[in-house]
PDB file of C-alpha atoms in Angstrom:
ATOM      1  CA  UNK A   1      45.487  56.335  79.067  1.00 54.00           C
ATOM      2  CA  UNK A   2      43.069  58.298  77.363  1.00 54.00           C
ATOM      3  CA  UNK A   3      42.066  55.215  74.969  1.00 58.00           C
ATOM      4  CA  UNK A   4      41.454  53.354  77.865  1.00 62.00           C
ATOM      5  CA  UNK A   5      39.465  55.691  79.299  1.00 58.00           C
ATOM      6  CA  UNK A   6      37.252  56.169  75.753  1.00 58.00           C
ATOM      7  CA  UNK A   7      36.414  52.786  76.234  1.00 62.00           C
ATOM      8  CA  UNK A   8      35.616  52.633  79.794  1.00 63.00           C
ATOM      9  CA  UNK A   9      33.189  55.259  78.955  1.00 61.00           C
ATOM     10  CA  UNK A  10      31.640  53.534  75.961  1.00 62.00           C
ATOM     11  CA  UNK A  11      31.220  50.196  77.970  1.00 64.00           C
ATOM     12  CA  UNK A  12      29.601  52.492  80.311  1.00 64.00           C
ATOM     13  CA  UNK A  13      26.889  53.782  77.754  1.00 62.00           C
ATOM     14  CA  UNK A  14      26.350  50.169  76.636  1.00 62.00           C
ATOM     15  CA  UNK A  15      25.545  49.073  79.869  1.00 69.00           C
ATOM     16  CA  UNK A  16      23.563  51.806  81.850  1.00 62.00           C
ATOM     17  CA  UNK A  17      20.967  52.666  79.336  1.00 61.00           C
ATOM     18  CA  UNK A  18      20.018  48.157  79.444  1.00 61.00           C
ATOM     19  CA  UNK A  19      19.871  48.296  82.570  1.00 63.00           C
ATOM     20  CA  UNK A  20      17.756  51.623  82.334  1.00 60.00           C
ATOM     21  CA  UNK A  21      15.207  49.926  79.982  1.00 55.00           C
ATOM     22  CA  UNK A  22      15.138  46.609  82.110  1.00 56.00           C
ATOM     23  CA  UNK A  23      14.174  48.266  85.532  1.00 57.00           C
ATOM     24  CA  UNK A  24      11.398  50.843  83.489  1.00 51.00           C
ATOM     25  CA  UNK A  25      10.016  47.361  81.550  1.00 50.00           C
ATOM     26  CA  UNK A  26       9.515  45.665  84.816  1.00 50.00           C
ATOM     27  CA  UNK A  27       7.693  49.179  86.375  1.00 48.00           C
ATOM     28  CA  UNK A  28       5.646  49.534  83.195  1.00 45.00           C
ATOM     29  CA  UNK A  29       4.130  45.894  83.539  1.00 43.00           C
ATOM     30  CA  UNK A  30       3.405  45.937  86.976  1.00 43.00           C
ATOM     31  CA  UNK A  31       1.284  49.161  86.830  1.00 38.00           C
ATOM     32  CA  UNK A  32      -0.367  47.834  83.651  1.00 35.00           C
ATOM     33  CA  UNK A  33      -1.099  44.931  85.838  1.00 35.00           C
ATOM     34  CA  UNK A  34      -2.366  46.874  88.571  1.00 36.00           C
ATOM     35  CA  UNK A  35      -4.583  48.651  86.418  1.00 38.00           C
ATOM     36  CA  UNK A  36      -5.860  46.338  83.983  1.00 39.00           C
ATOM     37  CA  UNK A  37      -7.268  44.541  87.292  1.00 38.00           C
ATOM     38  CA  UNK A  38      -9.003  47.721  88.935  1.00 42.00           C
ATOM     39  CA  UNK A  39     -10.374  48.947  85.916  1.00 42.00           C
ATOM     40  CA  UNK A  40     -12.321  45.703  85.025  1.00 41.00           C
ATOM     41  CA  UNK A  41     -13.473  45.226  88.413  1.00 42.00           C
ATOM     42  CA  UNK A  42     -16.595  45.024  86.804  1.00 43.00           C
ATOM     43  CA  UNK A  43     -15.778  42.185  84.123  1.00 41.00           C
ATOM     44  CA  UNK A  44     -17.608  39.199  85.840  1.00 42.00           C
ATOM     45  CA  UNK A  45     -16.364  36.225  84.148  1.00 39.00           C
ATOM     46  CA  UNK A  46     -19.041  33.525  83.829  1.00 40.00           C
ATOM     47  CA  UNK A  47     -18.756  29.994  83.137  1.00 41.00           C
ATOM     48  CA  UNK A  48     -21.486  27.836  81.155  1.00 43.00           C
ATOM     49  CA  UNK A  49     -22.383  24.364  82.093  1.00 42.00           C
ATOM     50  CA  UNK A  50     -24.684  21.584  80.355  1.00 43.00           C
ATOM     51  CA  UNK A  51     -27.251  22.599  82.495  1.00 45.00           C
ATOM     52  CA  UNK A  52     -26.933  26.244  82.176  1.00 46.00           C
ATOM     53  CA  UNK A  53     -30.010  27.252  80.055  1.00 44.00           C
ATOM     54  CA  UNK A  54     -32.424  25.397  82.483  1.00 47.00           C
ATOM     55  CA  UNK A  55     -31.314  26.955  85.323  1.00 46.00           C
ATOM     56  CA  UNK A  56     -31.479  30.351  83.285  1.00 48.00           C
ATOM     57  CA  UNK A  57     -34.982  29.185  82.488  1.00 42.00           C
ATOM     58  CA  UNK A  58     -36.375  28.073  86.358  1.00 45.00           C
ATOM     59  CA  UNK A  59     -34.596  31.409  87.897  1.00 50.00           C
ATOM     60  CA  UNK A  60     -36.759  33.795  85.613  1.00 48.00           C
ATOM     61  CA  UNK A  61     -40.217  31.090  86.074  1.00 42.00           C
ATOM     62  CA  UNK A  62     -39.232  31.987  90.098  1.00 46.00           C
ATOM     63  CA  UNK A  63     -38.607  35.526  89.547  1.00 47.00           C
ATOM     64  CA  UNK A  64     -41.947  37.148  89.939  1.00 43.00           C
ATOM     65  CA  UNK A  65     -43.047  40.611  89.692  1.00 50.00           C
ATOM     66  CA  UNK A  66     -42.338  42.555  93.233  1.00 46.00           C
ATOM     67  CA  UNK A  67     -45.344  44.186  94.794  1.00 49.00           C
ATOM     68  CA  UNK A  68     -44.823  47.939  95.996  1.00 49.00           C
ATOM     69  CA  UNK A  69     -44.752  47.232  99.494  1.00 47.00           C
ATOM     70  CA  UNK A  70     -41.785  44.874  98.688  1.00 46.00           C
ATOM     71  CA  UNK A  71     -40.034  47.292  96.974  1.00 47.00           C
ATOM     72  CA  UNK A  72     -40.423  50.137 100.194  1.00 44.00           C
ATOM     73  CA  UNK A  73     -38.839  46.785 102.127  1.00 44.00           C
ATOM     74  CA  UNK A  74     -36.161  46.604 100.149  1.00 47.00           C
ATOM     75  CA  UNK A  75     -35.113  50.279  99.536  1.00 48.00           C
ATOM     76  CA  UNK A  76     -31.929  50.781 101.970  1.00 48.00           C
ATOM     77  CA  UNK A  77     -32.122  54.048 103.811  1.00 61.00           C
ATOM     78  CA  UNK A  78     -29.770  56.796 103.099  1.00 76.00           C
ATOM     79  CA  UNK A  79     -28.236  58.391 106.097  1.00 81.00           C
ATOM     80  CA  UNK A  80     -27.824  61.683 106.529  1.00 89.00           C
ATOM     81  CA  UNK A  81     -25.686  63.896 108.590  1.00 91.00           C
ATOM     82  CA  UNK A  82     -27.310  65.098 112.272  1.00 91.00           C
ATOM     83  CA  UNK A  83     -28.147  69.053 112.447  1.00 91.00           C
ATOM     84  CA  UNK A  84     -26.643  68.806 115.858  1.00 92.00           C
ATOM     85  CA  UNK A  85     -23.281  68.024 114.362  1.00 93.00           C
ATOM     86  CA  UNK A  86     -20.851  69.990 112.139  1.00 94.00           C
ATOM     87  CA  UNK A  87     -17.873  68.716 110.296  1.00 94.00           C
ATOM     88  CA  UNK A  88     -14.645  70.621 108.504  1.00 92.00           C
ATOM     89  CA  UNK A  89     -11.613  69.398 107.227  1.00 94.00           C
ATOM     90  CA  UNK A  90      -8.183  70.170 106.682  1.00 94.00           C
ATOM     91  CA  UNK A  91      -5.232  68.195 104.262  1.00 94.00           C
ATOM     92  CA  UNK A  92      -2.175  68.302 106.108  1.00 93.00           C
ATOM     93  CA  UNK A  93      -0.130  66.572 103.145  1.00 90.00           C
ATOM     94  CA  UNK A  94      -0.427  67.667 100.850  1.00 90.00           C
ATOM     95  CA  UNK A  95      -1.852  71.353 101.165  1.00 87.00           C
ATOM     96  CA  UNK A  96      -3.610  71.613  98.080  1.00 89.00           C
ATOM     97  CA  UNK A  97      -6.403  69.417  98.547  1.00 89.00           C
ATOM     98  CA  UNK A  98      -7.265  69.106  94.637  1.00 91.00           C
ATOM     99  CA  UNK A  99      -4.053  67.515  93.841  1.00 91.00           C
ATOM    100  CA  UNK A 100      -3.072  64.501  95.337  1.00 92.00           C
ATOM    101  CA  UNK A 101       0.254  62.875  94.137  1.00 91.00           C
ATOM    102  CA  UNK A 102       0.026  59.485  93.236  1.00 90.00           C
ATOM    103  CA  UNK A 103       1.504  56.410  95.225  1.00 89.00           C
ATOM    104  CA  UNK A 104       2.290  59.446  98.074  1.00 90.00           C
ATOM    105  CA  UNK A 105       0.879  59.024 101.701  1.00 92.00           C
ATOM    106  CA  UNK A 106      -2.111  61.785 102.519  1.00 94.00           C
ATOM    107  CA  UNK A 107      -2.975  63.139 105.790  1.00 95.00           C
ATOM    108  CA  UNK A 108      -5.837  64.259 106.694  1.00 95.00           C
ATOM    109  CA  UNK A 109      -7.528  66.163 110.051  1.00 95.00           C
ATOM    110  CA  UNK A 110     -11.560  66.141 110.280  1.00 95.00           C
ATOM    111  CA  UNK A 111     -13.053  67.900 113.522  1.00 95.00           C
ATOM    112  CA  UNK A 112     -16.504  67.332 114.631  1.00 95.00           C
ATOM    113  CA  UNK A 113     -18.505  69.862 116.362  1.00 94.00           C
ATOM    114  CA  UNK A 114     -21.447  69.013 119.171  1.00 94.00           C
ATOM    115  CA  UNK A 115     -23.417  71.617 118.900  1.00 92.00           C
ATOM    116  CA  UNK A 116     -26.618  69.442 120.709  1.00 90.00           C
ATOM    117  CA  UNK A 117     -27.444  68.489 124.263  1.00 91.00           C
ATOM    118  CA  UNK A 118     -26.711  64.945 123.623  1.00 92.00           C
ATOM    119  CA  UNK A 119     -23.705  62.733 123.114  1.00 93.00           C
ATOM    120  CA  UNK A 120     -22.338  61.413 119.932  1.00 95.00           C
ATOM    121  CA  UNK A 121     -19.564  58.650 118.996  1.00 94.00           C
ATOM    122  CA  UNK A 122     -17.708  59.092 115.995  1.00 95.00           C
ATOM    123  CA  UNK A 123     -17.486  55.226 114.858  1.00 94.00           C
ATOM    124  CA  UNK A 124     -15.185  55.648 111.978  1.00 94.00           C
ATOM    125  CA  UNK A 125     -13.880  57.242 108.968  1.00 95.00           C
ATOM    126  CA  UNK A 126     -13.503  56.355 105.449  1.00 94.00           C
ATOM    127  CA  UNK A 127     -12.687  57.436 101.841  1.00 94.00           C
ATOM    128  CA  UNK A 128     -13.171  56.403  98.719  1.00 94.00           C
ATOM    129  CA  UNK A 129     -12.261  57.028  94.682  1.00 93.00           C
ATOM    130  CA  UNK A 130     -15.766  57.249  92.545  1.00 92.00           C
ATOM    131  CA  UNK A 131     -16.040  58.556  89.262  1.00 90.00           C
ATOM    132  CA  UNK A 132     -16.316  61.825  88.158  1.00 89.00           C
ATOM    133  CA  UNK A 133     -19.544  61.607  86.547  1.00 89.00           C
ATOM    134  CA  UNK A 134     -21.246  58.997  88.437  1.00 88.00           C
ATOM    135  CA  UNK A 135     -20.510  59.326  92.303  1.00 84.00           C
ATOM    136  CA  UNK A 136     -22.313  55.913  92.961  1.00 87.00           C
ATOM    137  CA  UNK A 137     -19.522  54.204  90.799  1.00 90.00           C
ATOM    138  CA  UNK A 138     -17.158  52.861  93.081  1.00 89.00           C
ATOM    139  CA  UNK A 139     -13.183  52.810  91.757  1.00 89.00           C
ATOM    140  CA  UNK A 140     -10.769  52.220  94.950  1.00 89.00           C
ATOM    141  CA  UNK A 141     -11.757  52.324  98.263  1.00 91.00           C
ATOM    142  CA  UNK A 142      -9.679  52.721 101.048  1.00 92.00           C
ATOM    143  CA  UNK A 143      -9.589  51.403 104.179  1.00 90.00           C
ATOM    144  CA  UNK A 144     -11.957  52.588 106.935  1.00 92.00           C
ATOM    145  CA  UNK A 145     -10.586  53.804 110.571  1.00 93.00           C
ATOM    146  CA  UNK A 146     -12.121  53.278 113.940  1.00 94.00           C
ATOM    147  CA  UNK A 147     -12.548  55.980 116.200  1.00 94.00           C
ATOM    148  CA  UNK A 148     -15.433  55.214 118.630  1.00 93.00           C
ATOM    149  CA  UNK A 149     -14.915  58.559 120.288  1.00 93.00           C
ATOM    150  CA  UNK A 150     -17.523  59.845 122.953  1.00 94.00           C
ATOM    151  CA  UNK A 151     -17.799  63.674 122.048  1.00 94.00           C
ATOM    152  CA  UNK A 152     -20.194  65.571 124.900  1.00 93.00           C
ATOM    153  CA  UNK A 153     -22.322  68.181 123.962  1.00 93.00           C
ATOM    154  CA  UNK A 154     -20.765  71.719 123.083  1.00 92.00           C
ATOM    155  CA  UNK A 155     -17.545  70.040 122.594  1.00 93.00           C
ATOM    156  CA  UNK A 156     -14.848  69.479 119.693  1.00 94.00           C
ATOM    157  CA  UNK A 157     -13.053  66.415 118.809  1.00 94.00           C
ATOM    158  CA  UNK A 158     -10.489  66.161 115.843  1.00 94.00           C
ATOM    159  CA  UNK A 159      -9.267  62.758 113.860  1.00 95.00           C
ATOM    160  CA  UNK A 160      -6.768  62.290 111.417  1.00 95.00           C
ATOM    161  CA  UNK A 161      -6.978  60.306 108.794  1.00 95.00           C
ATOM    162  CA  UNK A 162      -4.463  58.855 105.942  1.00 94.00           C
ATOM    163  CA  UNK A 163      -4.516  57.029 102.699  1.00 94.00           C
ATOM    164  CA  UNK A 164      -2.422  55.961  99.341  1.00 93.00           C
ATOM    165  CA  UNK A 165      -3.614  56.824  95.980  1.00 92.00           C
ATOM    166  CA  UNK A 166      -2.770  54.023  93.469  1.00 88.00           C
ATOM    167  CA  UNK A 167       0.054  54.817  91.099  1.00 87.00           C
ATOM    168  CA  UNK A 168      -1.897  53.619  88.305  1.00 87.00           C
ATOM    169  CA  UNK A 169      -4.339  56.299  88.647  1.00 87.00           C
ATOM    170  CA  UNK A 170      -2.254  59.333  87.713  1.00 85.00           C
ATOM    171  CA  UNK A 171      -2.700  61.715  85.742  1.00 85.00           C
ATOM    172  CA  UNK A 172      -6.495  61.526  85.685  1.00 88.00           C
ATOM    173  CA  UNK A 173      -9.369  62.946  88.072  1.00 92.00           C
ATOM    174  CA  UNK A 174     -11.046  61.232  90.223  1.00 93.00           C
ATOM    175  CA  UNK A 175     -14.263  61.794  92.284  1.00 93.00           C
ATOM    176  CA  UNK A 176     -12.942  61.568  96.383  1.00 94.00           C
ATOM    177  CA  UNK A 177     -15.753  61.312  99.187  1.00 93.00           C
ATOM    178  CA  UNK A 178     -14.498  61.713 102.849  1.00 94.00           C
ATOM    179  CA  UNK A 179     -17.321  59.926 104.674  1.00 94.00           C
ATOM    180  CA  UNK A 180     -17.387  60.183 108.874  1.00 95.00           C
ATOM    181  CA  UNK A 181     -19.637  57.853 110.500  1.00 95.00           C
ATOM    182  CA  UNK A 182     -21.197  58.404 113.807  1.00 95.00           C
ATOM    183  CA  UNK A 183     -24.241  57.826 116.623  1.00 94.00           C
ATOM    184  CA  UNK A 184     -25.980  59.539 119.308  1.00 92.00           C
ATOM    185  CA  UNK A 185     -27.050  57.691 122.601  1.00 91.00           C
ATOM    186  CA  UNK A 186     -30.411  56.707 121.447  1.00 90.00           C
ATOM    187  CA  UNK A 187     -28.726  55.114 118.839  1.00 90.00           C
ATOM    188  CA  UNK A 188     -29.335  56.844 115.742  1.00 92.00           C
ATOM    189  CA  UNK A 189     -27.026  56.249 112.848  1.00 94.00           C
ATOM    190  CA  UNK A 190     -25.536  59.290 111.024  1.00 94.00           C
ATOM    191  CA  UNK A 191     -23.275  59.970 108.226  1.00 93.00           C
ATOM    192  CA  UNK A 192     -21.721  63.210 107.143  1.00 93.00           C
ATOM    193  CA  UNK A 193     -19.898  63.591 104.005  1.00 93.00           C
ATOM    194  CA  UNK A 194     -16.268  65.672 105.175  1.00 93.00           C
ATOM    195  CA  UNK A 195     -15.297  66.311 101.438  1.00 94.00           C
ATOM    196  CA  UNK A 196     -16.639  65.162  98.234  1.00 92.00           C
ATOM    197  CA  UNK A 197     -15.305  66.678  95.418  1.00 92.00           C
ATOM    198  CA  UNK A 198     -13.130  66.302  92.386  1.00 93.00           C
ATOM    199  CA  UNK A 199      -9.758  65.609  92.350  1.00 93.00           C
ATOM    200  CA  UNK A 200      -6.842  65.520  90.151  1.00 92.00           C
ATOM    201  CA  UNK A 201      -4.081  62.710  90.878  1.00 92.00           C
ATOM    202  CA  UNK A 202      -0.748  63.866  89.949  1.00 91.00           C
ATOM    203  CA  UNK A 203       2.666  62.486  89.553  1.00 85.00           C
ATOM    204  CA  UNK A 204       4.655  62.911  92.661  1.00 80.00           C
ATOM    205  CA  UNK A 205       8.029  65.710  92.239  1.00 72.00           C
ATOM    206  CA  UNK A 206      10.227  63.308  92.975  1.00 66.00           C
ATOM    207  CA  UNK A 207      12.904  66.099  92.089  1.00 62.00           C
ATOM    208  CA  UNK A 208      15.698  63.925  90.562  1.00 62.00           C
ATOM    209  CA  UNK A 209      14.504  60.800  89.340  1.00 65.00           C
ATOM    210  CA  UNK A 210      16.556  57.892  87.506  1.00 72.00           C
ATOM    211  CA  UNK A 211      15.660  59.313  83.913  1.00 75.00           C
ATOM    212  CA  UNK A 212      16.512  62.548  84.807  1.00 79.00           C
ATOM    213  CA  UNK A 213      20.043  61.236  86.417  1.00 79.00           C
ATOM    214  CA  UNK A 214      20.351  58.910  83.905  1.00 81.00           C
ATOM    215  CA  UNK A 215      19.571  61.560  81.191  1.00 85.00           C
ATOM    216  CA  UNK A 216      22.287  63.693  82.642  1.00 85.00           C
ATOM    217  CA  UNK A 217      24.778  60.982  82.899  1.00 87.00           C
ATOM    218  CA  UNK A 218      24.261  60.284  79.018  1.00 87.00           C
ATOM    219  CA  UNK A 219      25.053  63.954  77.836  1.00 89.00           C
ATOM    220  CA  UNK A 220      27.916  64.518  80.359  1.00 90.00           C
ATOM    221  CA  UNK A 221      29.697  60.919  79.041  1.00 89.00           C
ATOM    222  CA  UNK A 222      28.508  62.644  75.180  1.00 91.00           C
ATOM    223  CA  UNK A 223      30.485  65.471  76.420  1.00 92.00           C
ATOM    224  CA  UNK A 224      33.509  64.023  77.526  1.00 90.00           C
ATOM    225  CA  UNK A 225      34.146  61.590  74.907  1.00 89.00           C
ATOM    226  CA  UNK A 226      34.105  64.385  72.051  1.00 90.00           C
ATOM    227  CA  UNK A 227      36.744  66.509  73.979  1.00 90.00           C
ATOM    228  CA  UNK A 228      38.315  63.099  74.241  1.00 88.00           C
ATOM    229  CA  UNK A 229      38.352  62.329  70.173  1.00 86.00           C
ATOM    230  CA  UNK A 230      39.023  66.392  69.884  1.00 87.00           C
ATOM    231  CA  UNK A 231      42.071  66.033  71.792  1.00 86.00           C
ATOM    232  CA  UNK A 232      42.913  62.716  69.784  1.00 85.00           C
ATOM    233  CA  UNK A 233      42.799  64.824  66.752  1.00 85.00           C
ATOM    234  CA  UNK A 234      44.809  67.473  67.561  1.00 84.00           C
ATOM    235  CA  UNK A 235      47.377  65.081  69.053  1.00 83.00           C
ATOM    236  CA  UNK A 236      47.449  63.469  65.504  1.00 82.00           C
ATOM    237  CA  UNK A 237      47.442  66.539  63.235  1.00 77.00           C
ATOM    238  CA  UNK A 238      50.233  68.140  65.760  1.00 74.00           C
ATOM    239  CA  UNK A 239      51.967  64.765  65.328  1.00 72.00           C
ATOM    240  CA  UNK A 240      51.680  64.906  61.281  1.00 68.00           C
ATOM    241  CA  UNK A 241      52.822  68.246  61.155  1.00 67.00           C
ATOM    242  CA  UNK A 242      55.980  67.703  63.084  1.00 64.00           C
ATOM    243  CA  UNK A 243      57.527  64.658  61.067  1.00 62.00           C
ATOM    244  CA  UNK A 244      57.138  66.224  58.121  1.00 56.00           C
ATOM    245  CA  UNK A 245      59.771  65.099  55.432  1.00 59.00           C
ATOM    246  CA  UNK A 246      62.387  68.116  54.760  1.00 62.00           C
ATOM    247  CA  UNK A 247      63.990  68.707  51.452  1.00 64.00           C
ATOM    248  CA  UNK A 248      67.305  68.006  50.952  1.00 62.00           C
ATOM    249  CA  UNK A 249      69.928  70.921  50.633  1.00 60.00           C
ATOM    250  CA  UNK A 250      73.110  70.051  48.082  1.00 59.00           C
ATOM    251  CA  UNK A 251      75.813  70.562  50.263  1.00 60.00           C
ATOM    252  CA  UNK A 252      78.192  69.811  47.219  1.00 56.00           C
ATOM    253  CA  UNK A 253      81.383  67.701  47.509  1.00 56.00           C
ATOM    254  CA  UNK A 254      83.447  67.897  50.332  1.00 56.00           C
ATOM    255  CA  UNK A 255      86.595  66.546  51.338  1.00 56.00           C
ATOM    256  CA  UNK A 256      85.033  63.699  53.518  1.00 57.00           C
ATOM    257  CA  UNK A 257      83.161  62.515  50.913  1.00 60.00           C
ATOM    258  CA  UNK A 258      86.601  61.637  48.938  1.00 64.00           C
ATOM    259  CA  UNK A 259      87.560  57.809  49.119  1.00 67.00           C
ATOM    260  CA  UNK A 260      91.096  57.656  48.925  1.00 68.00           C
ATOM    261  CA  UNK A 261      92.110  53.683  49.521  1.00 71.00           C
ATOM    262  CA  UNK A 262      92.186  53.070  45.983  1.00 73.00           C
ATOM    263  CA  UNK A 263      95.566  55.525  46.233  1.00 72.00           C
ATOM    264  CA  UNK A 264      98.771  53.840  46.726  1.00 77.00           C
ATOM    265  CA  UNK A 265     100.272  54.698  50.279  1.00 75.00           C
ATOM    266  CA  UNK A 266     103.421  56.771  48.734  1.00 77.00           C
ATOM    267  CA  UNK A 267     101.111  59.085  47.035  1.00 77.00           C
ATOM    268  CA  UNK A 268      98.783  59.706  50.126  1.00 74.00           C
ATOM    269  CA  UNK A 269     102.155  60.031  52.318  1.00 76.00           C
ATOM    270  CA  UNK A 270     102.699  62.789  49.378  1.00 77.00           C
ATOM    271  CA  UNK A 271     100.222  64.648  49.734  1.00 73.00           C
ATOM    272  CA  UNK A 272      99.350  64.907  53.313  1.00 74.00           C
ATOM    273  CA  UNK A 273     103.277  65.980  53.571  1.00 73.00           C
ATOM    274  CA  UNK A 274     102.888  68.616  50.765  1.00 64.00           C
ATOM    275  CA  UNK A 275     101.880  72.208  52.499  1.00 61.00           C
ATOM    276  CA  UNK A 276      98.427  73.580  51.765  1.00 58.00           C
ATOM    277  CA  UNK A 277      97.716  76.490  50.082  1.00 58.00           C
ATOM    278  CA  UNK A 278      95.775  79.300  52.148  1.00 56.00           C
ATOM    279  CA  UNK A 279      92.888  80.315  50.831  1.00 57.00           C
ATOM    280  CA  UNK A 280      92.865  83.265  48.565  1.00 58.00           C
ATOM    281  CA  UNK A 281      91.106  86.158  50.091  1.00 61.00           C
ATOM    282  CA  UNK A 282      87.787  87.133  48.761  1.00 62.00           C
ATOM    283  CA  UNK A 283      88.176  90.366  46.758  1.00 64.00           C
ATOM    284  CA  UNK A 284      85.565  92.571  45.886  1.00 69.00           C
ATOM    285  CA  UNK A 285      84.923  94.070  42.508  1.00 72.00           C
ATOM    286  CA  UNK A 286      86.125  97.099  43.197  1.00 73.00           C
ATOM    287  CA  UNK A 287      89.644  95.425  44.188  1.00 72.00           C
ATOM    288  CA  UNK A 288      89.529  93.614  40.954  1.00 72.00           C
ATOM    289  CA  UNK A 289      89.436  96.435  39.078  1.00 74.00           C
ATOM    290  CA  UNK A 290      92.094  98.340  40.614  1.00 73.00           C
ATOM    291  CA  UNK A 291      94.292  95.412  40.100  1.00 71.00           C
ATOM    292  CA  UNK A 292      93.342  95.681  36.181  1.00 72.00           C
ATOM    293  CA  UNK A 293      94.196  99.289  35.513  1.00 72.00           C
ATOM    294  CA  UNK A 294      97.644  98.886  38.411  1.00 67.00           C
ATOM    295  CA  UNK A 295      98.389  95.791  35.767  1.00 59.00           C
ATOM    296  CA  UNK A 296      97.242  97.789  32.282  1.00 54.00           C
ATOM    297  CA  UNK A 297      99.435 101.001  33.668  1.00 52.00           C
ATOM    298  CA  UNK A 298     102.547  98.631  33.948  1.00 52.00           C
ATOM    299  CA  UNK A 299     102.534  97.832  30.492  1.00 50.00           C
TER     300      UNK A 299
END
């Protein structure tokens, strides 16, 4: 029983720490996947034809010089947050807003304050991951939410708001804007900036993970196969000990060990007729030596 049981235990071993290395293999690749292709977002790949160096050639000929007034044209306006309106927030999951676990769901409430004597609609929401040093670098953004909420003047409103941090990006910081976008009734377009700060994504505390079972699993099958080859030595030694070979004690002859066939049958008839002699009782020294001076006085 035990031997069987040994090697159930090894076939387990073999086969849980493949399987093990299989699963984390196939995990590994796919988030080296994921990340390869967000982190060279910015790798345009161009292709070169025949004709590729004279259209190089007539772009720059039509490429001329832009004038300042162009320029003005072209400049996109920034928009900026209405004095009329204030903004807070508050992360619901997790609590610590400067940690953010990675591939975990986070909730988040922004409320809007009209503090003016007009209306506003809060249009939608939106976040984004930039980097640290450059907030104008885009990395991942997420997906923006529709409110179009009518807040009246001297009045609150509060949204929620949720995203998913890619699992590729932990363990690194990471630049996160909160952007809420809203108008007033004459249409103005405004845009205030909830939270835009640096962040730290962090694994998620999973708690017991499969390394950490499977760690676990490994020293407690350790553990029970050497009790198992303990006990399988002490059976043996025990076993060694026990059929030891014992030394043989001369007996001497005795009487069973006398063959008597070669007799003739008269002569054992004989002798198992003949009366035996009772033994002769033991004397002590002291006997024997009163018997020597009784027998020395009767001479």
């Amino acid at each position: 029983m035990a031997k069987i049981f040994g090697n159930f235990l090894l076939l387990l071993l073999l086969i849980l720490p493949t399987t093990i290395l299989f699963s984390a293999q196939g995990k590994d690749s796919n988030l080296a996947f994921a990340q390869d292709a967000m982190e060279g977002e910015d790798e345009d790949g161009t292709i070169e034809t025949e004709g590729g160096a004279d259209e190089e050639a007539t772009d720059e000929a039509q490429e001329a010089p832009l004038t300042d007034q162009e320029e003005e044209e072209e400049e996109v306006p920034t928009l900026k947050p209405s004095p009329d309106a204030d903004t807070f927030i508050l992360f619901t999951k997790p609590s610590n807003p400067l940690e953010l676990p990675a591939g975990k769901q986070v909730r988040i409430l922004v409320g809007f304050t009209n503090k003016g004597n007009v209306d506003f609609t809060v249009e939608s929401m939106e976040a984004s991951f930039r980097y640290p040093q450059d907030y104008t670098f885009f990395l991942q953004n997420f997906t923006a939410m529709a409110f179009n909420s009518v807040i009246e003047p001297q009045k609150q409103g509060t949204f929620e708001y949720g995203f998913i941090p890619n699992e590729a990006f932990s363990s690194r910081p990471f630049g996160l804007s909160v952007i809420l976008n809203y108008k007033d009734v004459e249409g103005a377009v405004f845009q205030s900036a909830v939270f835009n700060e640096t962040i730290q994504v962090v694994e998620p505390d999973e708690g017991l993970d499969g390394e950490t079972f499977f760690l676990y699993v490994f020293l407690a099958a350790i553990i029970v196969l050497l009790l198992v080859g303990v006990q399988q030595l002490v059976s043996n030694f025990g076993r060694k000990r026990l059929t030891k070979p014992r030394q043989p004690v001369e007996m001497g002859t005795q009487n069973s060990d006398v063959d008597y066939d070669w007799l003739p049958k008269e002569t054992l008839q004989s002798l198992n007729k003949s009366p035996k002699r009772s033994p002769k009782p033991k004397q002590s020294p002291r006997q024997r030596r009163n018997l020597r001076s009784s027998g020395s006085g009767d001479d």
